[in-house]
Coordinates of C-alpha atoms in Angstrom, one line a residue:
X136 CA 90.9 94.1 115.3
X137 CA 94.6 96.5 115.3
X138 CA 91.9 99.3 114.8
X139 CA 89.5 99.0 117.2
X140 CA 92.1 97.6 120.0
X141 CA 92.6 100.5 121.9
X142 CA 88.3 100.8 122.9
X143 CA 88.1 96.9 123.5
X144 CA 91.6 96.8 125.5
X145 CA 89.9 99.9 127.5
X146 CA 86.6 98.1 128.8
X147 CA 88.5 94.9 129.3
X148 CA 90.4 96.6 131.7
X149 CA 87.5 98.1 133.5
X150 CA 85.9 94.5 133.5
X151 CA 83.1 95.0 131.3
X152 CA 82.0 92.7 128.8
X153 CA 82.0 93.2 124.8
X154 CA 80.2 92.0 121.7
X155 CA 83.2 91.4 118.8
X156 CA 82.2 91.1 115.5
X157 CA 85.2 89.9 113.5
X158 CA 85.3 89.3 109.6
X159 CA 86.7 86.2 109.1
X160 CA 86.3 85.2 105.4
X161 CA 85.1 86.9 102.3
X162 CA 84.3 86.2 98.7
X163 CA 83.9 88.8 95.6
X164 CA 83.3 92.4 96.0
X165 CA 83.2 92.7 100.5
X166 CA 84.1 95.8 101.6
X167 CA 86.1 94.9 104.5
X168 CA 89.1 92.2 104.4
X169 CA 89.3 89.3 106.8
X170 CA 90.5 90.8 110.3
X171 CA 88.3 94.1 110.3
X172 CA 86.0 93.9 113.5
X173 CA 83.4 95.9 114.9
X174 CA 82.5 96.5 119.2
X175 CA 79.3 96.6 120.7
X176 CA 80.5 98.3 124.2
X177 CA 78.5 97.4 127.5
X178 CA 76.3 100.8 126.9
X179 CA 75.8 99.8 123.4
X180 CA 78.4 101.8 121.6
X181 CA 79.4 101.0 118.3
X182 CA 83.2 101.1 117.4
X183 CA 84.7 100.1 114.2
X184 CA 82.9 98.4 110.7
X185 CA 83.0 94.8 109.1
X186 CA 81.3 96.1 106.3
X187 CA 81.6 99.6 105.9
X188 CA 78.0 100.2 106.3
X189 CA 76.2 97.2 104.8
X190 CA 75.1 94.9 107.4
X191 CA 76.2 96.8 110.7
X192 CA 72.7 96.4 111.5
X193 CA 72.3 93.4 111.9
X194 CA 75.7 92.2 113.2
X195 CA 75.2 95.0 116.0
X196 CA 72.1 93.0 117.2
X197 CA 73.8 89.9 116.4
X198 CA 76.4 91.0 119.0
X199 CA 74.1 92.0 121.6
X200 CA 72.1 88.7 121.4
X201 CA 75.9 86.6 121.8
X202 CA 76.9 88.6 124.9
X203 CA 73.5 87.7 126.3
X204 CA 73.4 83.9 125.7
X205 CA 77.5 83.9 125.3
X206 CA 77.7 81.2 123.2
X207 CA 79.7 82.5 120.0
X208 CA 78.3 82.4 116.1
X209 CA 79.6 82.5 113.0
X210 CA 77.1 84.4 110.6
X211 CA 77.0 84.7 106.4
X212 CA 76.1 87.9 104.8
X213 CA 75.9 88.3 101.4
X214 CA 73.2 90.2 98.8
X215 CA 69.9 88.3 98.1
X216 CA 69.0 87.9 94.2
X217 CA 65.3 87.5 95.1
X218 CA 65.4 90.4 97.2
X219 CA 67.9 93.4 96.9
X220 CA 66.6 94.6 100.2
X221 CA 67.3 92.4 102.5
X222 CA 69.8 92.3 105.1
X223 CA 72.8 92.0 103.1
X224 CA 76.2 93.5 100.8
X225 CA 74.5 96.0 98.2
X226 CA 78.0 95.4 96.7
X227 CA 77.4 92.2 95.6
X228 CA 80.3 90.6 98.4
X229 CA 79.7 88.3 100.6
X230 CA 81.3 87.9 104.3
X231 CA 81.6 85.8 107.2
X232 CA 81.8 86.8 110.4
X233 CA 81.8 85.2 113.3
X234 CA 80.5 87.2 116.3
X235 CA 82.2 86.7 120.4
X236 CA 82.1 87.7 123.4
X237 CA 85.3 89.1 125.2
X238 CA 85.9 89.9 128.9
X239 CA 88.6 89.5 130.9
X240 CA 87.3 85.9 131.7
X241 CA 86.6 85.0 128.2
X242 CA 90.1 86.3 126.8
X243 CA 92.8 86.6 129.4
X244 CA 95.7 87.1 127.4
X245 CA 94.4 89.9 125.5
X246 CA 96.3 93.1 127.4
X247 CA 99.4 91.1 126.5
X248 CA 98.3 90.7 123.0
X249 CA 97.9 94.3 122.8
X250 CA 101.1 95.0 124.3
X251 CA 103.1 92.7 121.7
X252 CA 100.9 94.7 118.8
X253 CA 101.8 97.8 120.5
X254 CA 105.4 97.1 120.5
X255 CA 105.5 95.4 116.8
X256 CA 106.1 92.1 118.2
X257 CA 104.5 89.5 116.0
X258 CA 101.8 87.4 117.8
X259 CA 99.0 85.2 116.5
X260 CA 95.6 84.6 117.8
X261 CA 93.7 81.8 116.3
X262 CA 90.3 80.9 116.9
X263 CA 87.6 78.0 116.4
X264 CA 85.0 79.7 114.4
X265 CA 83.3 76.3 113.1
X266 CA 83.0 72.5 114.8
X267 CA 80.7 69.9 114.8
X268 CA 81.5 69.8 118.5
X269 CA 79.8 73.1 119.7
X270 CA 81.8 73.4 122.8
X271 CA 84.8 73.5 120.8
X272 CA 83.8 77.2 119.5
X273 CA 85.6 80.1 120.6
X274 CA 88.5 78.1 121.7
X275 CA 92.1 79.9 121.1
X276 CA 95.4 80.4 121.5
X277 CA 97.9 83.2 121.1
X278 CA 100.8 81.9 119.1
X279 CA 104.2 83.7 119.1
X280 CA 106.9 82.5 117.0
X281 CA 108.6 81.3 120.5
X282 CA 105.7 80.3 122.1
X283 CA 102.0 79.5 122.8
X284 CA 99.3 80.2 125.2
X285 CA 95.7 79.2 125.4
X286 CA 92.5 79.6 126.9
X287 CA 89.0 79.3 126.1
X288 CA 86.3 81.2 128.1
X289 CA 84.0 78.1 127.4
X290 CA 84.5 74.5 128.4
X291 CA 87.6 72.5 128.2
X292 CA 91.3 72.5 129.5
X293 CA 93.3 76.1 129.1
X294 CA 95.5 75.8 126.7
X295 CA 94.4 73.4 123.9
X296 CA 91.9 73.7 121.0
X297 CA 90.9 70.3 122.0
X298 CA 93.4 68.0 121.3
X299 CA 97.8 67.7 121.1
X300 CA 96.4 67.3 116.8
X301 CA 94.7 70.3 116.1
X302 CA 96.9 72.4 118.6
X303 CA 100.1 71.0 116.3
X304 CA 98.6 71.5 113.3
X305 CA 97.2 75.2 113.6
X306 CA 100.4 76.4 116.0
X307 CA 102.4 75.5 112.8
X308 CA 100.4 77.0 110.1
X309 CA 99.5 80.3 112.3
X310 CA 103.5 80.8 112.8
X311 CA 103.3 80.2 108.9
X312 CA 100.7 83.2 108.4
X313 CA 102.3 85.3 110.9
X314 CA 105.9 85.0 109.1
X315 CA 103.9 86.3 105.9
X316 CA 101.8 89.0 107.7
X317 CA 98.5 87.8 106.6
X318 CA 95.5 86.9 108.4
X319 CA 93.2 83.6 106.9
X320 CA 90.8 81.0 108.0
X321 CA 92.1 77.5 108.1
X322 CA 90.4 74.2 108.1
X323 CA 90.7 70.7 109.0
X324 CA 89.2 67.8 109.7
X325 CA 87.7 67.7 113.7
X326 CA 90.3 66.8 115.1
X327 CA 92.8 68.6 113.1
X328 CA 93.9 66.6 110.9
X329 CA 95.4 67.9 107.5
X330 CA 93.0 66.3 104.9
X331 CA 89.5 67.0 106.1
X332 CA 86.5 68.9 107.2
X333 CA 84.5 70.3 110.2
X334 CA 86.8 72.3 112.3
X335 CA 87.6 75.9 111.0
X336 CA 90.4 78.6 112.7
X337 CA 90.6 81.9 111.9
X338 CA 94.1 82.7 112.4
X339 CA 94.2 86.9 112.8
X340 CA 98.3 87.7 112.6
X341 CA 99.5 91.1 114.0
X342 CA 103.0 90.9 112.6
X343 CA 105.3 94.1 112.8
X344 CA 104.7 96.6 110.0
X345 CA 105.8 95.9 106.4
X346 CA 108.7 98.1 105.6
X347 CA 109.1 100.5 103.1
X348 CA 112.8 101.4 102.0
X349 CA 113.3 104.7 100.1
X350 CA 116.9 105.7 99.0
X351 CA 117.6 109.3 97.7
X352 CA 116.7 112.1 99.8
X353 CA 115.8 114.2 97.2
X354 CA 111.6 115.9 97.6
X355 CA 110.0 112.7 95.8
X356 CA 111.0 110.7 98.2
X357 CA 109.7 113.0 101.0
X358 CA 106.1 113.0 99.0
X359 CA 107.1 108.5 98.9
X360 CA 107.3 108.7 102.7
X361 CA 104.4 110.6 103.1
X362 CA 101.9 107.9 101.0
X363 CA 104.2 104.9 102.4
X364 CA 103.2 106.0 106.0
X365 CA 99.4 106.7 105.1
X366 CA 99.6 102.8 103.2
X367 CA 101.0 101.5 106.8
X368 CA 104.4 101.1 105.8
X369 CA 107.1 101.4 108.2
X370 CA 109.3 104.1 106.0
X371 CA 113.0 104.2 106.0
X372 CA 114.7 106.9 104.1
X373 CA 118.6 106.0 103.0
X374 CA 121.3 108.5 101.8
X375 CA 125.2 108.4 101.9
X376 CA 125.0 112.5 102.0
X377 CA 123.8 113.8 105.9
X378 CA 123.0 117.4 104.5
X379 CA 120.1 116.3 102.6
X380 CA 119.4 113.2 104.7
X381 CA 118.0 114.8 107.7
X382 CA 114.6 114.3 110.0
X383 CA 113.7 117.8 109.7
X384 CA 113.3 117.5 105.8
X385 CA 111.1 114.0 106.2
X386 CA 109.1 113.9 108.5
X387 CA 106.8 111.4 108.1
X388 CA 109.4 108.8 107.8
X389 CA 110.0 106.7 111.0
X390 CA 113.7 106.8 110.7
X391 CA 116.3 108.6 108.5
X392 CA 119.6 106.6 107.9
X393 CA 122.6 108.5 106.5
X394 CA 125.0 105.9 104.7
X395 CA 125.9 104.2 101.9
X396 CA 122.7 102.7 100.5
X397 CA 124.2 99.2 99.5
X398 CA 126.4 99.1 102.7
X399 CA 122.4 99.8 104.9
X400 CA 120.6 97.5 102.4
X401 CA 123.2 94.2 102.9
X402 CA 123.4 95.1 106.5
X403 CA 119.5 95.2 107.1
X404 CA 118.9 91.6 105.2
X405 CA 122.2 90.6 107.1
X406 CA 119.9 91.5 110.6
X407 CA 117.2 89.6 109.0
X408 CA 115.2 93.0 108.5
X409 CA 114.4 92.8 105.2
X410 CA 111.2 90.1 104.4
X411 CA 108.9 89.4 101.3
X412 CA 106.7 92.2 102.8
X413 CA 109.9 94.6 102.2
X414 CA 109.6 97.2 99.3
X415 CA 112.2 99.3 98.1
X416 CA 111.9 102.4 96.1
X417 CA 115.0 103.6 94.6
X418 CA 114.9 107.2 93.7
X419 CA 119.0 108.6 93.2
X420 CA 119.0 107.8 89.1
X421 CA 122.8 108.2 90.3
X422 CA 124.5 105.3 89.2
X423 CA 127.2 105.5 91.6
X424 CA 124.2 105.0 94.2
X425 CA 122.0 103.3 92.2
X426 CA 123.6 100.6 90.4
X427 CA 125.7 99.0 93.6
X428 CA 122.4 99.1 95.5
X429 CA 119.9 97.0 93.0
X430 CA 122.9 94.7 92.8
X431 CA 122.0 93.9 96.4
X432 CA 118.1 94.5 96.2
X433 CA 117.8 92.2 92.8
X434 CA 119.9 89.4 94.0
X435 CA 117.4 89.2 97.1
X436 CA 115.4 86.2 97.0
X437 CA 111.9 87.3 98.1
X438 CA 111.0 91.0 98.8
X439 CA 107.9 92.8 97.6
X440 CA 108.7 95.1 95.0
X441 CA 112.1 97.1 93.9
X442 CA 111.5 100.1 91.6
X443 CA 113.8 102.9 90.3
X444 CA 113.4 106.6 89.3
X445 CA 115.0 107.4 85.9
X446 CA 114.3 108.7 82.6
X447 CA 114.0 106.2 79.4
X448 CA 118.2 107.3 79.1
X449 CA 118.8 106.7 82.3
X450 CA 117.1 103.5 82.9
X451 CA 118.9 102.3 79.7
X452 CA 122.6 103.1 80.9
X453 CA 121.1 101.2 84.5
X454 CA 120.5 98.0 82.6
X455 CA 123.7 98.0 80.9
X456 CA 125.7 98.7 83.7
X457 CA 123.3 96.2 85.5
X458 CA 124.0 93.4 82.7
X459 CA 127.8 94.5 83.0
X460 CA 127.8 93.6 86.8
X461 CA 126.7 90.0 86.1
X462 CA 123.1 90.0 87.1
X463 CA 121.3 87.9 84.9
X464 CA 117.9 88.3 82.8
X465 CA 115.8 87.1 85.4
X466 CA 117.3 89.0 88.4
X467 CA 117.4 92.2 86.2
X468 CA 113.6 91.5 85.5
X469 CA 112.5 92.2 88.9
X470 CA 113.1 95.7 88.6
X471 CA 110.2 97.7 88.0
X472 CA 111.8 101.0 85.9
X473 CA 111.1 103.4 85.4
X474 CA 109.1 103.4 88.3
X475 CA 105.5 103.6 89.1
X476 CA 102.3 103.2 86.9
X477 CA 101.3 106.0 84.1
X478 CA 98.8 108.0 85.2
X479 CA 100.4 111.1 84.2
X480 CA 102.4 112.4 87.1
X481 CA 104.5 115.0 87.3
X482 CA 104.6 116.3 90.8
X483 CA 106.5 114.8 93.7
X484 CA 102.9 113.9 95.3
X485 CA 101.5 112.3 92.0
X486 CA 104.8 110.6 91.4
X487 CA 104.1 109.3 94.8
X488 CA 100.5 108.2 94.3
X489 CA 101.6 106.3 91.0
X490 CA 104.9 104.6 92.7
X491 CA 102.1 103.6 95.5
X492 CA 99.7 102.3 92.6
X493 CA 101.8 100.1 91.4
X494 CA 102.6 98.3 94.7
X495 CA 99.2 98.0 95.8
X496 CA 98.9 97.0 92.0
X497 CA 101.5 94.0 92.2
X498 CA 100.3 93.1 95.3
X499 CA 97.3 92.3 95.1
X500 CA 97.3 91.4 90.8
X501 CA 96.0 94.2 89.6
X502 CA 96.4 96.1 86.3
X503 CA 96.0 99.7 86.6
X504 CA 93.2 99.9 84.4
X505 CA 90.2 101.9 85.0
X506 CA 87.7 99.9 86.6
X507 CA 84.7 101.4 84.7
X508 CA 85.9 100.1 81.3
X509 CA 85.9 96.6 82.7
X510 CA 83.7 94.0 83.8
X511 CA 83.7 91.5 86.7
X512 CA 84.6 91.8 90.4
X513 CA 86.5 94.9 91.9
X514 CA 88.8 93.1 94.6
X515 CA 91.2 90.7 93.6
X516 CA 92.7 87.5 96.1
X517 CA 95.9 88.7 97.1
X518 CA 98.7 86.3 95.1
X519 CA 99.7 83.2 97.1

């Protein structure tokens, strides 16, 4: 929903009321991942996509129909083997999406939600999307890692998803999802209980951006900024030297540190900055810079990825000097170097594109290899 916020936070403001059409689950090749949503405005406008085309169709009436009646659905759409026409994912994906209404009655706390997302404060908002009690659907509560507020819009008391169980249960796992920056659907049994079926919560976590560390200021890492900031990454360049480390010569980094990259690394895990979303591109191939900062970054016991810039030579002195300064063969093998995957780069902006490959690559498992020499589906399930 971070995308379409700004139109939905807009009418709720004026009062109106709007369909929401939010994917909450998806299987094999879907087109959107869980948390993309779509608006149908009080005048029928159409903001945003769950399916980039497939079935806006028939969620758009789907939406109409739900602010009419305003009782909430959750909807499968998926391709039909029998018949390739019908209303469903051409791709071969299949989605769920469950379909709302919002208002200022239905969803009080949203302007603050907004404001938190705004800010890159992390907040929470999970929803009952399934329950064999239908006034339980729609339920939610906004879940910060400090605290947790509630309403409905439907039936019940504010402030609950129905019972002390369930609100226990999901407040602990969405704080869970939210630490990890990942939206999911959750389920339990009715009444929340761990082992079990009936009740489902989608839990859609707006946690701050993932950060994006580059040290050297040298013109690949201004090209490094440039596809870190288009990827959604919060971009940091590092250098100990302040005439090349300067905002004027990066610009699409959000800050530009000068200082001794070890000394910012250790003292932005010591401010508990650095998380498992964190990667760190390391781009000197000066060992006096180089080798003091991976002793940090590879001694760092959950980040995203650490790669480093260098020649075959130069990677090979690295490792020594690495193996010299007592890290050990497993440390040392989560250095990706030399960075990035081969696809033949020799620019700044195609090194760029192939250091941003193989994040996207390790993130979500997959191989670099050209997808029309393969077989099976497209998307792979993000690594747990």
């Amino acid at each position: 929903m971070r995308e379409v916020m700004p139109e939905l936070l807009d009418w709720w403001r004026d009062g109106q009321t709007v369909g929401v059409a939010t994917v909450v689950a998806t299987w094999r090749s879907a087109p959107r991942p869980a948390g993309a949503s779509m608006l149908v405005g009080p005048g029928g406008e159409a903001v945003g996509s769950v399916s980039g085309g497939c079935v806006e169709g028939a969620v758009y009436e789907l939406s109409q129909e739900v602010v009419a009646s305003g009782e909430p659905v959750l909807e499968r759409y998926g391709i039909s083997d029998d018949d390739a026409f019908a209303v469903g994912l051409t791709c071969g994906g299949i989605l769920d999406v469950f379909v709302e209404k919002v208002s200022r009655e239905t969803f009080p706390e949203l302007e603050a939600v907004a404001e938190d997302v705004r800010a890159g404060r992390p907040v929470a908002v999970a929803t009952v999307i399934e329950h064999p009690d239908p006034t339980r659907l729609g339920r939610r509560i906004v879940v910060r890692p400090d605290e947790v507020t509630g309403t409905f819009g439907l039936t019940g008391s504010v402030g609950s998803l129905g019972s002390t169980r369930a609100d226990d249960a999901v407040v602990d796992d969405a704080r869970g999802l939210l630490a990890a920056g990942r939206s999911e659907t959750l389920t339990y049994g009715p009444d929340g209980e761990r082992r079990g079926e009936g009740m489902r919560v989608f839990v859609s976590a707006y946690a701050p951006k993932p950060r994006m560390l580059v040290f050297g200021a040298i013109d690949f890492a201004a090209a490094v900024a440039k596809v870190g900031a288009f990827l959604g990454y919060y971009v940091t360049v590092c250098d100990a030297r302040p005439v090349f480390a300067t905002k004027s010569r990066f610009k699409d980094a959000d800050e530009v540190v000068v200082e001794w990259p070890h000394r910012y690394l250790a003292a932005e895990v010591e401010a508990g900055r650095v998380d498992s979303r964190t990667v760190l591109a390391v781009l000197t191939h000066d060992p006096k810079f180089d080798v003091p900062l991976l002793e940090v970054a590879l001694r760092l016991p959950d980040v995203a990825y650490i790669g480093a810039m260098g020649s075959r030579r130069t990677h090979d002195d690295r490792l020594k000097r690495l193996v010299e300064a007592g890290l050990t063969p497993e440390e040392i093998g989560r250095l990706s170097s030399p960075i990035g995957l081969d696809l033949g780069a020799r620019t700044p902006e195609e090194t760029a594109v192939s250091i941003a490959a193989e994040i996207i690559a390790l993130r979500w498992g997959g191989d670099g290899g050209r997808l029309g020499e393969r077989e099976g589906p497209i998307h792979h399930t993000a690594p747990r």
